[in-house]
Tab-separated table of C-alpha atoms and ligand atoms in Angstrom:
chain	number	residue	atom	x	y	z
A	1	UNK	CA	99.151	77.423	106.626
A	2	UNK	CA	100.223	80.934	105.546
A	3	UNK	CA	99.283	83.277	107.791
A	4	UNK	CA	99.803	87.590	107.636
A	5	UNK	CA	99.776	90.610	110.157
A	6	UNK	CA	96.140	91.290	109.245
A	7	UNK	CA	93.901	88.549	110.820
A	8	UNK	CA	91.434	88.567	108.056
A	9	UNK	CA	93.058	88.413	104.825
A	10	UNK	CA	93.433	84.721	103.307
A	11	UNK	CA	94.708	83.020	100.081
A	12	UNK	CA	92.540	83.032	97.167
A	13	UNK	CA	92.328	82.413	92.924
A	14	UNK	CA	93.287	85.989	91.799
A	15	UNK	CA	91.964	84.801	88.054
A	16	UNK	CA	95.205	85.690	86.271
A	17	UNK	CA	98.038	85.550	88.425
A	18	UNK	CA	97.851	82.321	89.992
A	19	UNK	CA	96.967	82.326	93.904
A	20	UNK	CA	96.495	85.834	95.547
A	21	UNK	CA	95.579	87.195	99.092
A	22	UNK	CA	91.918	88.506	99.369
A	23	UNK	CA	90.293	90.368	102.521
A	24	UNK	CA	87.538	87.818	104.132
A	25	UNK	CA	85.989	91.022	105.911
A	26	UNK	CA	85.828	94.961	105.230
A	27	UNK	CA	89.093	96.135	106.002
A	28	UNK	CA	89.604	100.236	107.166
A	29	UNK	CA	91.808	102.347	105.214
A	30	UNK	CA	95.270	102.814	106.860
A	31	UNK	CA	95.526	99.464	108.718
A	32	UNK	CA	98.523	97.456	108.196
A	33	UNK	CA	98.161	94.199	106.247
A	34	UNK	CA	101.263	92.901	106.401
A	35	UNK	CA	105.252	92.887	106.806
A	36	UNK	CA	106.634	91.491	103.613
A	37	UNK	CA	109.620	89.981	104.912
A	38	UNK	CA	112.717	87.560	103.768
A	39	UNK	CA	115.931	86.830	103.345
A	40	UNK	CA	117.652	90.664	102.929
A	41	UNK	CA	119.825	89.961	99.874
A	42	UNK	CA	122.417	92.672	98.338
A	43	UNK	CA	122.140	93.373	94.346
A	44	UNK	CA	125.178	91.291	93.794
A	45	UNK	CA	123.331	87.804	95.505
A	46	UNK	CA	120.668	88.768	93.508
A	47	UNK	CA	122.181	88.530	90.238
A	48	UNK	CA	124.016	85.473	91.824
A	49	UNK	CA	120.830	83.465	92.753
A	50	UNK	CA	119.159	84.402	89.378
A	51	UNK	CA	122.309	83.362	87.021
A	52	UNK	CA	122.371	80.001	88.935
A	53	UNK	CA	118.366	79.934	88.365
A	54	UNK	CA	117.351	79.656	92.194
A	55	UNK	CA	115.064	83.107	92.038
A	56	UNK	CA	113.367	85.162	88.927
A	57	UNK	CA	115.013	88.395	89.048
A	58	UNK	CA	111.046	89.946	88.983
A	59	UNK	CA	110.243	88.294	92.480
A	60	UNK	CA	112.346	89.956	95.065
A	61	UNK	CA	111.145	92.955	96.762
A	62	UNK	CA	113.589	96.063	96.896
A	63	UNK	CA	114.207	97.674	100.149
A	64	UNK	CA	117.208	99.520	99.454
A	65	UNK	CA	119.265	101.138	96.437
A	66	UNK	CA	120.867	97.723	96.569
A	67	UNK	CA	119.066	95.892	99.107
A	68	UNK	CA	116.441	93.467	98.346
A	69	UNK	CA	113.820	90.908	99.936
A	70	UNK	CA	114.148	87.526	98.679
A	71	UNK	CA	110.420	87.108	99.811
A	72	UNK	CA	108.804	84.011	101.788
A	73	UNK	CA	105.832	82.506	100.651
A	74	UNK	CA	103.280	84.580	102.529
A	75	UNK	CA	104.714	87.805	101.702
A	76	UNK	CA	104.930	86.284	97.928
A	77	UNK	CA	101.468	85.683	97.368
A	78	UNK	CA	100.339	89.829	96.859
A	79	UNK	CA	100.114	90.575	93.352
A	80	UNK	CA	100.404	93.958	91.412
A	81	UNK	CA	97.765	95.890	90.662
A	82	UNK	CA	98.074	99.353	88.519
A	83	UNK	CA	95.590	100.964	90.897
A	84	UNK	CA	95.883	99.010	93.737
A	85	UNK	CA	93.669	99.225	97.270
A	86	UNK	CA	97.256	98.763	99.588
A	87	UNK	CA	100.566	100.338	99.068
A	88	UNK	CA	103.841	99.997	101.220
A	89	UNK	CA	105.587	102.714	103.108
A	90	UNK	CA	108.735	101.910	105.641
A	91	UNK	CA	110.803	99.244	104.155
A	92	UNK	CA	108.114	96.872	103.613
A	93	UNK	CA	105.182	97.812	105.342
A	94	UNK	CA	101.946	96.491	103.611
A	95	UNK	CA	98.685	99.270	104.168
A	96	UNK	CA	95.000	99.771	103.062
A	97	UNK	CA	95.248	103.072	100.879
A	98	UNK	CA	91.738	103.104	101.374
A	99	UNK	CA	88.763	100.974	102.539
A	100	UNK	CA	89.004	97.411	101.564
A	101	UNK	CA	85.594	95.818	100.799
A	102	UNK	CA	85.303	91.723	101.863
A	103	UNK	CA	86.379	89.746	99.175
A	104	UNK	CA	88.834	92.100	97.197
A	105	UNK	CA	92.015	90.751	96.825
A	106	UNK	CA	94.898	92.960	97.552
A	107	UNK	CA	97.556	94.029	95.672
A	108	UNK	CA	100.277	96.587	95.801
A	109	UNK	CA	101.783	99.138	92.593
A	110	UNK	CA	105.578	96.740	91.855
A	111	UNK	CA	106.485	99.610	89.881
A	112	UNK	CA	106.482	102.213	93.003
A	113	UNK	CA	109.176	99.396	94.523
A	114	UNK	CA	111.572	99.686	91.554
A	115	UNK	CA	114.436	101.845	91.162
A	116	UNK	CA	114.938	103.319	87.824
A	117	UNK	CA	116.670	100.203	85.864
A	118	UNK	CA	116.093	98.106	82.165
A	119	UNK	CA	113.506	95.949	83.461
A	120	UNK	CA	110.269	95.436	83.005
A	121	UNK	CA	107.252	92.798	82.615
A	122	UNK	CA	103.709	92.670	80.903
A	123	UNK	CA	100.807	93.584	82.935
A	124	UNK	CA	97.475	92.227	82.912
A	125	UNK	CA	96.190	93.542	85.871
A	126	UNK	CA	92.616	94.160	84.375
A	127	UNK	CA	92.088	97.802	85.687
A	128	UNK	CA	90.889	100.504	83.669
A	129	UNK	CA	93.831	102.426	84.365
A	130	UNK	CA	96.236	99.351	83.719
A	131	UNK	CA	99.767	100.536	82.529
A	132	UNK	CA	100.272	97.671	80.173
A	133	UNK	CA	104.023	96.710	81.869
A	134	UNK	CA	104.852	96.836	84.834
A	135	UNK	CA	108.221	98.687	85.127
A	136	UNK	CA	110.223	100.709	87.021
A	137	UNK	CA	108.961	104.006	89.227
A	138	UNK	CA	109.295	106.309	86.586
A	139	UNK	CA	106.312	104.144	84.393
A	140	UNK	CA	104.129	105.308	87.233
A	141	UNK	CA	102.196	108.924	86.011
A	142	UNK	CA	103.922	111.726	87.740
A	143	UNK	CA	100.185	112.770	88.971
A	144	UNK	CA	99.528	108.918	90.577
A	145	UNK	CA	103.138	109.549	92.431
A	146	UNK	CA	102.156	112.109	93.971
A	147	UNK	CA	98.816	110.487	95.239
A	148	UNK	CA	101.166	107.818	96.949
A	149	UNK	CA	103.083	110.103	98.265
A	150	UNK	CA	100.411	112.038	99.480
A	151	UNK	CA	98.895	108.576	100.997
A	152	UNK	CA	102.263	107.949	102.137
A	153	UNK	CA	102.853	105.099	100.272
A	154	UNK	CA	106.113	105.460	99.474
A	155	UNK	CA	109.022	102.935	100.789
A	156	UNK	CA	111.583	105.018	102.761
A	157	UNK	CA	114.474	104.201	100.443
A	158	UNK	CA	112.415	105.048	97.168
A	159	UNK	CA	111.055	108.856	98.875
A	160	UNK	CA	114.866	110.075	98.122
A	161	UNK	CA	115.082	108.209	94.856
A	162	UNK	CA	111.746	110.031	94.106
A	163	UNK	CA	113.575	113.626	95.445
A	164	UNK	CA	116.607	112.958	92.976
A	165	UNK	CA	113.608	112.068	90.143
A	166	UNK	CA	112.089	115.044	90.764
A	167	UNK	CA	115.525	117.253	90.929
A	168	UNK	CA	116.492	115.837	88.059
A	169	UNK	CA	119.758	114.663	89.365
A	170	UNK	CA	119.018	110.991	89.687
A	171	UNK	CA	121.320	108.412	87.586
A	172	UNK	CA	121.301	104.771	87.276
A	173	UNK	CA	123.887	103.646	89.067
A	174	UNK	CA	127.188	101.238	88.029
A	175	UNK	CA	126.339	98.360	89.637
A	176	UNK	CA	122.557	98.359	88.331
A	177	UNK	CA	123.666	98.602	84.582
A	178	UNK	CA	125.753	95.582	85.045
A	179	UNK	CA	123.540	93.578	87.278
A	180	UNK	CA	120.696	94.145	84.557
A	181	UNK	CA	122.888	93.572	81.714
A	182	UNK	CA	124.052	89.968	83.286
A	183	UNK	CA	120.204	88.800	83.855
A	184	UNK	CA	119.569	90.202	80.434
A	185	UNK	CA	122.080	88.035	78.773
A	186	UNK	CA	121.060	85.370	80.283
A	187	UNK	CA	120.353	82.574	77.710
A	188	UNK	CA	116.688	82.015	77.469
A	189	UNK	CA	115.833	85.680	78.470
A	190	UNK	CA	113.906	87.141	75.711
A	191	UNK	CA	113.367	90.271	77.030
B	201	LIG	ZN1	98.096	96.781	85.140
């Protein structure tokens, strides 16, 4: 049985996306939810695992410019949302942005976890303010970034990605061209 930090959230249909995790009583903005924890894999596994087809590059979680949680299954199970009730701050600290009403599932913004790359994925998240893909941070409105950040819903690595964004002096590093280009070329990847 899976089982996360918050006692009352369990596994539900999210209508869409396959199983999700759903609050099973009113939840208070600010409480934690959950750890999403894993194996802590570097870009380079990454690429590794996905090439030999043992992970979809879209399911690990980044924690680091090129650090990345191969999640388990209950940290898995959270799906994206485009305006979502939780977000994560600390490495992978899962939080009610605001007051969770019984029965709504929760899901987290993937594209606030992504570090500027050429990668992204349709969205069907159903909200009104749905982005249509889900990609990196930089397909998140400038004026919704800053209501994470002022929410503090902002992973530690990505807050100095986000300064270098906002500087104008970030660049995509070496070793993400090439791990994207590999997964891209993979056969069978019509992206
Ligand atoms: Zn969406």
């Amino acid at each position: 049985m899976m089982r996360w930090r918050h006692p009352q959230l369990a596994p539900g249909d999210s209508s869409g996306y396959g199983l999700g995790v759903f609050a099973s009583a009113p939840i208070r903005k600010g409480e934690v939810l959950h750890v999403l924890g894993g194996a802590k894999v570097s870009v380079g596994d990454l690429v590794a695992r996905t090439l030999r087809g043992e992970e979809r590059c879209d399911d690990p979680l980044q924690i680091g410019r090129r650090t990345y949680l191969v999640l388990d299954d209950a940290s898995r199970l959270f799906n994206h949302a485009c305006a979502p009730p939780a977000g994560l701050r600390k490495a992978s600290e899962l939080f009610a942005l605001r007051d969770i009403r019984a029965g709504e599932q929760i899901t987290y913004d993937y594209a606030m976890t992504v570090a500027p790359t050429d990668w992204s994925m349709p969205c069907q998240c159903g909200s009104r303010h749905c982005r249509k893909i889900i990609g990196d941070v930089t397909t998140v409105i400038p004026a919704q970034r800053r209501e994470y950040e002022r929410a503090g819903a902002v992973q530690r690595y990505m807050r100095a990605v986000q300064r270098e964004l906002d500087a104008g002096t970030y660049r995509i590093p070496r070793y993400e061209v090439l791990a994207m280009a590999k997964i891209n070329a993979m056969p069978g990847n019509n992206r």
